[in-house]
Amino acid sequence: MKFHPIKALKALWSVLKGYLYELKQNRRYMNNWQRSSPDYWSLSSELIFYYHKLEKGLSMPGESRFFGAAPARQTCKLLDEWVSSGFSQNDSVFLGAVESLRGYFKRMPEPVPEELRGLNVAIKGYLENIEPCDELSTPIPKLFTQENQLTFIEELATRRRSVRNFIKKPVELEFIERAVSVAQKAPSACNRQPCKLHLYSNGELQQKLLKYQNGNRGFGQDIPLLGILTSDSRSFFDHTEKNEPYLDAGLFLMGFIYALEAQGISSCCLNWCVSPWEDQQVRKLTTIAPSEKIITYLAIGYAADDCVVPRSPRRSVESILNYHG
Ligand SMILES: Cc1cc2nc3c(=O)[nH]c(=O)nc-3n(C[C@H](O)[C@H](O)[C@H](O)COP(=O)(O)O)c2cc1C
């Protein structure tokens, strides 16, 4: 095959543009949580990051001991910033931080050593001013699965299929909210929960959004509800976390899809494999913030009675499972 230097350069430029687009966004929003003005998402993520170190420490096995003065100081500092920024003190992130301090305070050595006096006073200030919130107290006993539930999850996983034939029936918002609440229970890096879900009912805007997606031909016109799943980069401190937005979103998405299926609602992931230009066009049409990475589209709706799906066989378990002793 003949080598075309111009074509090769163009292809390389297109690849570079994709990487640079991502790099620019990561540099701008995964910025060690530097804030020049109040920013709820950045502050709440940083606060969770630090107080999670405390609640995690409180759940470790072994002898009960004092730990984590640095993250505790940072938690108090961020709570101060929260209050001075005027964010709600009924927010679960704020209260979760205070309850973690409440659990942590019990580990303070008595008498309080000189170097911990400032921290002791700062924590006490929050504990005295904020009413205890029992639902958020930490740590809590783990709930155990009482009997083997594998059949349920096996059957759910088998019934869940990518559906491309929907009826016109709208999807009830309360079912979506319930599914989101299940999806939110997915693990996420330091519990920062970066995902956001944007929904668009069938209509003009939805159809415009689908034009920039390359895998909905033949059924895109009949999607009752379109989801766009994003991950907010402000949840992450720097480029070393560049995989987390995708991983957290994948875990969220699977829980969401299963929770939809458990309520009789079908779905189909729609890839977001696009150039920077397409990504930007969708941002122009929506209120998706520049800090949010678009991870995937998701078609949501009730499957038609006569809906068929591709067999799509899976690889054998042996071909993917590698046991190393
Ligand atoms: C990230 C991702 C992107 C996908 N994109 C599309 C798409 O653009 N169009 C489509 O029809 N199906 C899409 N799918 C669905 C896959 O084709 C489907 O999950 C796979 O073939 C397995 O079939 P099943 O989901 O029915 O078990 C996507 C799935 C994933 C996970």
Short mmCIF file of C-alpha atoms and ligand atoms in Angstrom, two decimals:
data_model
loop_
_atom_site.label_atom_id
_atom_site.label_comp_id
_atom_site.label_asym_id
_atom_site.label_seq_id
_atom_site.Cartn_x
_atom_site.Cartn_y
_atom_site.Cartn_z
CA MET A 1 0.00 0.00 0.00
CA LYS A 2 1.31 3.45 -0.92
CA PHE A 3 2.23 5.74 1.97
CA HIS A 4 0.47 9.14 1.84
CA PRO A 5 2.35 11.56 4.12
CA ILE A 6 -0.43 14.18 4.06
CA LYS A 7 -3.09 11.60 4.96
CA ALA A 8 -0.84 10.19 7.70
CA LEU A 9 -0.26 13.67 9.14
CA LYS A 10 -3.99 14.42 9.07
CA ALA A 11 -4.73 11.15 10.88
CA LEU A 12 -2.06 11.93 13.47
CA TRP A 13 -3.44 15.44 13.97
CA SER A 14 -6.92 14.04 14.49
CA VAL A 15 -5.59 11.68 17.18
CA LEU A 16 -3.62 14.48 18.82
CA LYS A 17 -6.64 16.79 18.81
CA GLY A 18 -8.61 14.15 20.73
CA TYR A 19 -5.88 13.76 23.34
CA LEU A 20 -5.30 17.52 23.63
CA TYR A 21 -9.01 18.12 24.14
CA GLU A 22 -9.00 15.70 27.05
CA LEU A 23 -5.70 17.05 28.40
CA LYS A 24 -7.02 20.62 28.36
CA GLN A 25 -10.14 19.65 30.28
CA ASN A 26 -8.17 17.61 32.82
CA ARG A 27 -5.64 20.42 33.36
CA ARG A 28 -8.40 22.95 33.86
CA TYR A 29 -10.71 21.02 36.18
CA MET A 30 -8.52 18.41 37.90
CA ASN A 31 -6.61 21.27 39.46
CA ASN A 32 -5.93 20.20 43.04
CA TRP A 33 -9.22 21.79 43.99
CA GLN A 34 -7.99 25.35 43.60
CA ARG A 35 -11.01 27.64 43.90
CA SER A 36 -11.00 31.35 43.23
CA SER A 37 -14.76 31.61 43.92
CA PRO A 38 -17.28 29.38 45.77
CA ASP A 39 -17.72 26.15 43.84
CA TYR A 40 -20.07 23.60 45.40
CA TRP A 41 -18.93 20.60 43.35
CA SER A 42 -15.23 21.17 43.86
CA LEU A 43 -15.59 21.91 47.59
CA SER A 44 -17.96 19.02 48.30
CA SER A 45 -15.62 16.62 46.46
CA GLU A 46 -12.59 17.80 48.39
CA LEU A 47 -14.51 17.63 51.66
CA ILE A 48 -15.63 14.05 50.97
CA PHE A 49 -12.07 13.12 49.98
CA TYR A 50 -10.72 14.23 53.37
CA TYR A 51 -13.49 13.16 55.70
CA HIS A 52 -13.62 9.79 53.99
CA LYS A 53 -10.08 9.20 55.32
CA LEU A 54 -11.52 9.64 58.81
CA GLU A 55 -14.58 7.41 58.37
CA LYS A 56 -12.37 4.80 56.70
CA GLY A 57 -9.86 4.94 59.57
CA LEU A 58 -12.70 4.42 62.04
CA SER A 59 -13.68 1.18 60.29
CA MET A 60 -10.23 -0.46 60.31
CA PRO A 61 -9.72 -3.72 62.20
CA GLY A 62 -7.40 -3.92 65.18
CA GLU A 63 -6.84 -1.90 68.30
CA SER A 64 -8.69 1.42 68.53
CA ARG A 65 -6.04 4.16 68.24
CA PHE A 66 -5.68 7.83 67.37
CA PHE A 67 -4.92 8.61 63.71
CA GLY A 68 -5.41 11.13 60.91
CA ALA A 69 -4.75 14.55 62.46
CA ALA A 70 -3.89 16.00 59.02
CA PRO A 71 -7.14 14.97 57.24
CA ALA A 72 -9.12 15.99 60.33
CA ARG A 73 -7.56 19.48 60.21
CA GLN A 74 -8.28 19.68 56.49
CA THR A 75 -11.90 18.59 57.10
CA CYS A 76 -12.36 21.41 59.63
CA LYS A 77 -10.77 23.93 57.25
CA LEU A 78 -13.08 22.85 54.42
CA LEU A 79 -16.13 22.97 56.71
CA ASP A 80 -15.15 26.58 57.52
CA GLU A 81 -14.97 27.30 53.79
CA TRP A 82 -18.37 25.63 53.34
CA VAL A 83 -19.96 27.85 55.98
CA SER A 84 -18.32 31.04 54.68
CA SER A 85 -19.42 30.15 51.12
CA GLY A 86 -23.01 29.99 52.36
CA PHE A 87 -23.70 26.41 51.18
CA SER A 88 -26.54 24.51 52.86
CA GLN A 89 -25.77 23.00 56.24
CA ASN A 90 -28.51 20.41 55.68
CA ASP A 91 -26.54 18.94 52.78
CA SER A 92 -25.62 15.26 53.27
CA VAL A 93 -21.97 16.03 52.41
CA PHE A 94 -21.72 18.70 55.11
CA LEU A 95 -23.54 16.58 57.70
CA GLY A 96 -21.57 13.48 56.70
CA ALA A 97 -18.35 15.39 57.40
CA VAL A 98 -19.59 16.57 60.80
CA GLU A 99 -20.73 13.05 61.74
CA SER A 100 -17.31 11.68 60.73
CA LEU A 101 -15.71 14.25 63.03
CA ARG A 102 -18.12 13.14 65.76
CA GLY A 103 -16.97 9.52 65.40
CA TYR A 104 -13.34 10.63 65.12
CA PHE A 105 -13.52 12.85 68.20
CA LYS A 106 -13.97 9.75 70.38
CA ARG A 107 -10.44 8.74 69.36
CA MET A 108 -8.87 11.99 70.65
CA PRO A 109 -6.25 11.14 73.29
CA GLU A 110 -7.07 12.30 76.85
CA PRO A 111 -5.56 14.57 78.07
CA VAL A 112 -5.32 16.33 74.72
CA PRO A 113 -1.64 16.80 73.78
CA GLU A 114 -0.44 20.33 73.05
CA GLU A 115 -0.13 19.74 69.28
CA LEU A 116 -3.78 18.59 69.03
CA ARG A 117 -5.38 21.40 71.07
CA GLY A 118 -6.26 23.54 68.03
CA LEU A 119 -7.81 20.58 66.24
CA ASN A 120 -9.69 19.57 69.39
CA VAL A 121 -11.24 23.05 69.68
CA ALA A 122 -12.10 23.19 65.96
CA ILE A 123 -13.88 19.81 66.04
CA LYS A 124 -15.69 20.62 69.30
CA GLY A 125 -16.96 23.84 67.70
CA TYR A 126 -18.70 21.84 64.95
CA LEU A 127 -19.99 19.12 67.26
CA GLU A 128 -21.53 21.65 69.63
CA ASN A 129 -23.12 23.77 66.91
CA ILE A 130 -24.50 21.06 64.63
CA GLU A 131 -27.21 18.72 65.96
CA PRO A 132 -26.24 15.02 65.76
CA CYS A 133 -27.71 13.35 62.68
CA ASP A 134 -28.30 9.67 63.53
CA GLU A 135 -28.87 8.52 59.93
CA LEU A 136 -25.37 9.71 59.02
CA SER A 137 -23.45 8.60 62.13
CA THR A 138 -20.37 6.53 61.31
CA PRO A 139 -19.17 3.77 61.37
CA ILE A 140 -22.18 1.43 61.17
CA PRO A 141 -22.45 -2.39 61.23
CA LYS A 142 -22.27 -4.04 57.81
CA LEU A 143 -25.48 -5.72 56.65
CA PHE A 144 -24.97 -9.35 55.60
CA THR A 145 -26.67 -11.28 52.82
CA GLN A 146 -28.68 -13.84 54.79
CA GLU A 147 -29.30 -16.39 52.07
CA ASN A 148 -27.66 -16.89 48.70
CA GLN A 149 -29.22 -14.37 46.26
CA LEU A 150 -27.26 -15.44 43.20
CA THR A 151 -30.27 -16.78 41.29
CA PHE A 152 -31.94 -13.37 41.49
CA ILE A 153 -28.93 -11.50 40.10
CA GLU A 154 -28.26 -14.23 37.50
CA GLU A 155 -31.82 -13.98 36.22
CA LEU A 156 -31.75 -10.18 36.22
CA ALA A 157 -28.44 -10.17 34.34
CA THR A 158 -29.83 -12.64 31.79
CA ARG A 159 -33.05 -10.65 31.24
CA ARG A 160 -31.18 -7.37 30.84
CA ARG A 161 -30.40 -6.93 27.17
CA SER A 162 -29.68 -3.94 24.96
CA VAL A 163 -33.08 -3.06 23.52
CA ARG A 164 -33.52 -1.20 20.23
CA ASN A 165 -37.28 -1.50 19.84
CA PHE A 166 -39.25 0.67 22.26
CA ILE A 167 -42.95 1.42 22.58
CA LYS A 168 -44.05 5.05 22.81
CA LYS A 169 -45.04 4.84 26.50
CA PRO A 170 -43.19 7.50 28.52
CA VAL A 171 -40.98 6.34 31.37
CA GLU A 172 -42.24 7.45 34.79
CA LEU A 173 -39.83 9.80 36.57
CA GLU A 174 -40.29 8.04 39.92
CA PHE A 175 -38.90 4.81 38.41
CA ILE A 176 -35.90 6.73 37.11
CA GLU A 177 -35.34 8.36 40.49
CA ARG A 178 -35.49 4.98 42.22
CA ALA A 179 -32.96 3.57 39.74
CA VAL A 180 -30.66 6.56 40.28
CA SER A 181 -30.82 5.97 44.00
CA VAL A 182 -29.69 2.36 43.44
CA ALA A 183 -26.95 3.50 41.03
CA GLN A 184 -25.69 5.97 43.64
CA LYS A 185 -24.92 3.03 45.91
CA ALA A 186 -22.14 1.99 43.52
CA PRO A 187 -18.62 2.34 44.89
CA SER A 188 -16.75 5.43 43.71
CA ALA A 189 -13.19 6.62 44.29
CA CYS A 190 -13.11 7.97 47.87
CA ASN A 191 -16.91 8.11 47.68
CA ARG A 192 -16.76 11.33 45.65
CA GLN A 193 -19.66 10.26 43.38
CA PRO A 194 -18.74 12.24 40.27
CA CYS A 195 -21.67 11.09 38.08
CA LYS A 196 -24.55 13.19 36.84
CA LEU A 197 -27.43 12.05 34.65
CA HIS A 198 -29.10 14.39 32.13
CA LEU A 199 -32.45 13.31 30.66
CA TYR A 200 -34.14 14.32 27.40
CA SER A 201 -37.63 13.11 26.44
CA ASN A 202 -38.43 12.24 22.85
CA GLY A 203 -38.64 15.50 20.93
CA GLU A 204 -36.71 18.01 18.87
CA LEU A 205 -33.79 18.53 21.26
CA GLN A 206 -33.38 14.81 21.85
CA GLN A 207 -33.27 14.16 18.11
CA LYS A 208 -30.64 16.89 17.63
CA LEU A 209 -28.52 15.29 20.37
CA LEU A 210 -28.82 11.87 18.75
CA LYS A 211 -27.51 13.25 15.45
CA TYR A 212 -24.04 13.48 17.02
CA GLN A 213 -24.12 9.83 18.14
CA ASN A 214 -23.16 7.18 15.61
CA GLY A 215 -24.92 4.05 16.89
CA ASN A 216 -28.66 4.79 16.96
CA ARG A 217 -29.57 4.44 13.30
CA GLY A 218 -32.83 2.51 12.85
CA PHE A 219 -34.20 3.13 16.35
CA GLY A 220 -33.00 6.58 17.47
CA GLN A 221 -36.22 8.23 16.29
CA ASP A 222 -38.28 6.16 18.77
CA ILE A 223 -36.28 6.48 21.99
CA PRO A 224 -38.74 7.55 24.73
CA LEU A 225 -36.07 8.90 27.05
CA LEU A 226 -32.43 9.66 26.35
CA GLY A 227 -29.93 9.78 29.20
CA ILE A 228 -26.53 11.43 29.00
CA LEU A 229 -24.24 10.21 31.75
CA THR A 230 -21.40 12.53 32.73
CA SER A 231 -18.60 12.54 35.28
CA ASP A 232 -17.60 15.86 36.79
CA SER A 233 -13.82 16.35 36.60
CA ARG A 234 -13.94 18.70 39.58
CA SER A 235 -14.37 15.59 41.74
CA PHE A 236 -10.73 14.66 41.10
CA PHE A 237 -7.48 16.20 42.27
CA ASP A 238 -5.10 15.72 39.33
CA HIS A 239 -4.18 13.82 36.16
CA THR A 240 -3.22 10.67 38.09
CA GLU A 241 -6.96 10.21 38.56
CA LYS A 242 -7.70 10.39 34.84
CA ASN A 243 -9.27 6.91 34.71
CA GLU A 244 -11.57 7.44 37.68
CA PRO A 245 -14.29 9.43 35.89
CA TYR A 246 -14.81 6.51 33.50
CA LEU A 247 -14.55 3.77 36.08
CA ASP A 248 -16.93 5.43 38.52
CA ALA A 249 -19.39 6.11 35.71
CA GLY A 250 -19.25 2.49 34.52
CA LEU A 251 -20.07 1.22 37.98
CA PHE A 252 -22.89 3.76 38.34
CA LEU A 253 -24.27 2.88 34.93
CA MET A 254 -24.43 -0.85 35.56
CA GLY A 255 -26.38 -0.34 38.79
CA PHE A 256 -28.70 2.08 37.03
CA ILE A 257 -29.36 -0.29 34.14
CA TYR A 258 -30.06 -3.22 36.48
CA ALA A 259 -32.37 -1.10 38.61
CA LEU A 260 -34.27 -0.06 35.47
CA GLU A 261 -34.54 -3.68 34.35
CA ALA A 262 -35.76 -4.71 37.82
CA GLN A 263 -38.65 -2.26 37.28
CA GLY A 264 -39.41 -3.59 33.78
CA ILE A 265 -37.65 -0.77 31.92
CA SER A 266 -35.19 -1.53 29.14
CA SER A 267 -32.19 0.41 27.92
CA CYS A 268 -29.34 0.48 25.43
CA CYS A 269 -25.95 2.12 25.97
CA LEU A 270 -25.03 4.41 23.09
CA ASN A 271 -21.28 4.96 22.76
CA TRP A 272 -19.78 8.41 23.02
CA CYS A 273 -16.86 7.79 20.65
CA VAL A 274 -16.71 11.23 19.09
CA SER A 275 -14.32 13.93 17.99
CA PRO A 276 -13.91 17.08 20.10
CA TRP A 277 -16.11 18.89 17.59
CA GLU A 278 -19.11 16.60 18.18
CA ASP A 279 -18.59 16.75 21.93
CA GLN A 280 -18.66 20.55 21.71
CA GLN A 281 -21.82 20.62 19.57
CA VAL A 282 -23.68 18.65 22.24
CA ARG A 283 -22.47 21.05 24.92
CA LYS A 284 -23.84 23.96 22.90
CA LEU A 285 -27.27 22.29 22.83
CA THR A 286 -27.36 21.44 26.54
CA THR A 287 -26.53 22.80 29.97
CA ILE A 288 -23.85 20.15 30.52
CA ALA A 289 -21.06 22.03 32.31
CA PRO A 290 -17.59 22.25 30.72
CA SER A 291 -16.19 20.37 33.73
CA GLU A 292 -18.43 17.35 33.03
CA LYS A 293 -17.02 14.60 30.81
CA ILE A 294 -19.66 13.02 28.64
CA ILE A 295 -19.25 9.29 29.25
CA THR A 296 -22.14 7.74 27.36
CA TYR A 297 -25.66 8.17 26.04
CA LEU A 298 -28.32 5.71 27.21
CA ALA A 299 -31.59 4.93 25.44
CA ILE A 300 -34.32 4.22 28.01
CA GLY A 301 -37.85 2.90 27.49
CA TYR A 302 -40.30 0.00 27.56
CA ALA A 303 -39.47 -2.79 25.11
CA ALA A 304 -42.07 -3.68 22.47
CA ASP A 305 -43.90 -6.98 23.12
CA ASP A 306 -42.44 -8.46 19.94
CA CYS A 307 -38.96 -7.08 20.66
CA VAL A 308 -36.10 -9.38 19.68
CA VAL A 309 -32.46 -8.94 20.64
CA PRO A 310 -29.22 -10.23 19.14
CA ARG A 311 -27.97 -13.46 20.75
CA SER A 312 -24.56 -11.83 21.44
CA PRO A 313 -22.86 -14.89 22.96
CA ARG A 314 -20.26 -14.31 25.66
CA ARG A 315 -16.70 -15.62 25.68
CA SER A 316 -16.13 -18.71 27.80
CA VAL A 317 -15.34 -18.11 31.47
CA GLU A 318 -12.06 -20.06 31.06
CA SER A 319 -10.88 -17.70 28.32
CA ILE A 320 -11.02 -14.66 30.61
CA LEU A 321 -10.44 -16.01 34.10
CA ASN A 322 -6.76 -16.25 35.03
CA TYR A 323 -6.09 -17.78 38.41
CA HIS A 324 -2.53 -17.10 39.57
CA GLY A 325 -2.48 -19.12 42.80
C1 LIG B 1 -20.08 1.55 26.14
C2 LIG B 1 -21.11 0.90 25.23
C3 LIG B 1 -21.44 1.52 24.06
C4 LIG B 1 -22.44 0.97 23.25
N1 LIG B 1 -22.83 1.64 22.13
C5 LIG B 1 -23.85 1.16 21.39
C6 LIG B 1 -24.34 1.92 20.29
O1 LIG B 1 -23.86 3.00 19.97
N2 LIG B 1 -25.39 1.41 19.60
C7 LIG B 1 -25.98 0.21 19.93
O2 LIG B 1 -26.93 -0.18 19.25
N3 LIG B 1 -25.52 -0.53 20.98
C8 LIG B 1 -24.49 -0.08 21.72
N4 LIG B 1 -24.05 -0.79 22.81
C9 LIG B 1 -24.69 -2.06 23.17
C10 LIG B 1 -23.78 -3.25 22.87
O3 LIG B 1 -23.77 -3.50 21.50
C11 LIG B 1 -24.28 -4.44 23.69
O4 LIG B 1 -24.17 -4.15 25.05
C12 LIG B 1 -23.49 -5.73 23.42
O5 LIG B 1 -23.59 -6.11 22.09
C13 LIG B 1 -23.98 -6.88 24.29
O6 LIG B 1 -25.37 -7.08 24.13
P1 LIG B 1 -26.41 -6.96 25.32
O7 LIG B 1 -26.22 -5.62 25.95
O8 LIG B 1 -27.76 -7.11 24.71
O9 LIG B 1 -26.13 -8.07 26.29
C14 LIG B 1 -23.05 -0.27 23.62
C15 LIG B 1 -22.68 -0.87 24.81
C16 LIG B 1 -21.74 -0.29 25.62
C17 LIG B 1 -21.40 -0.94 26.94
#
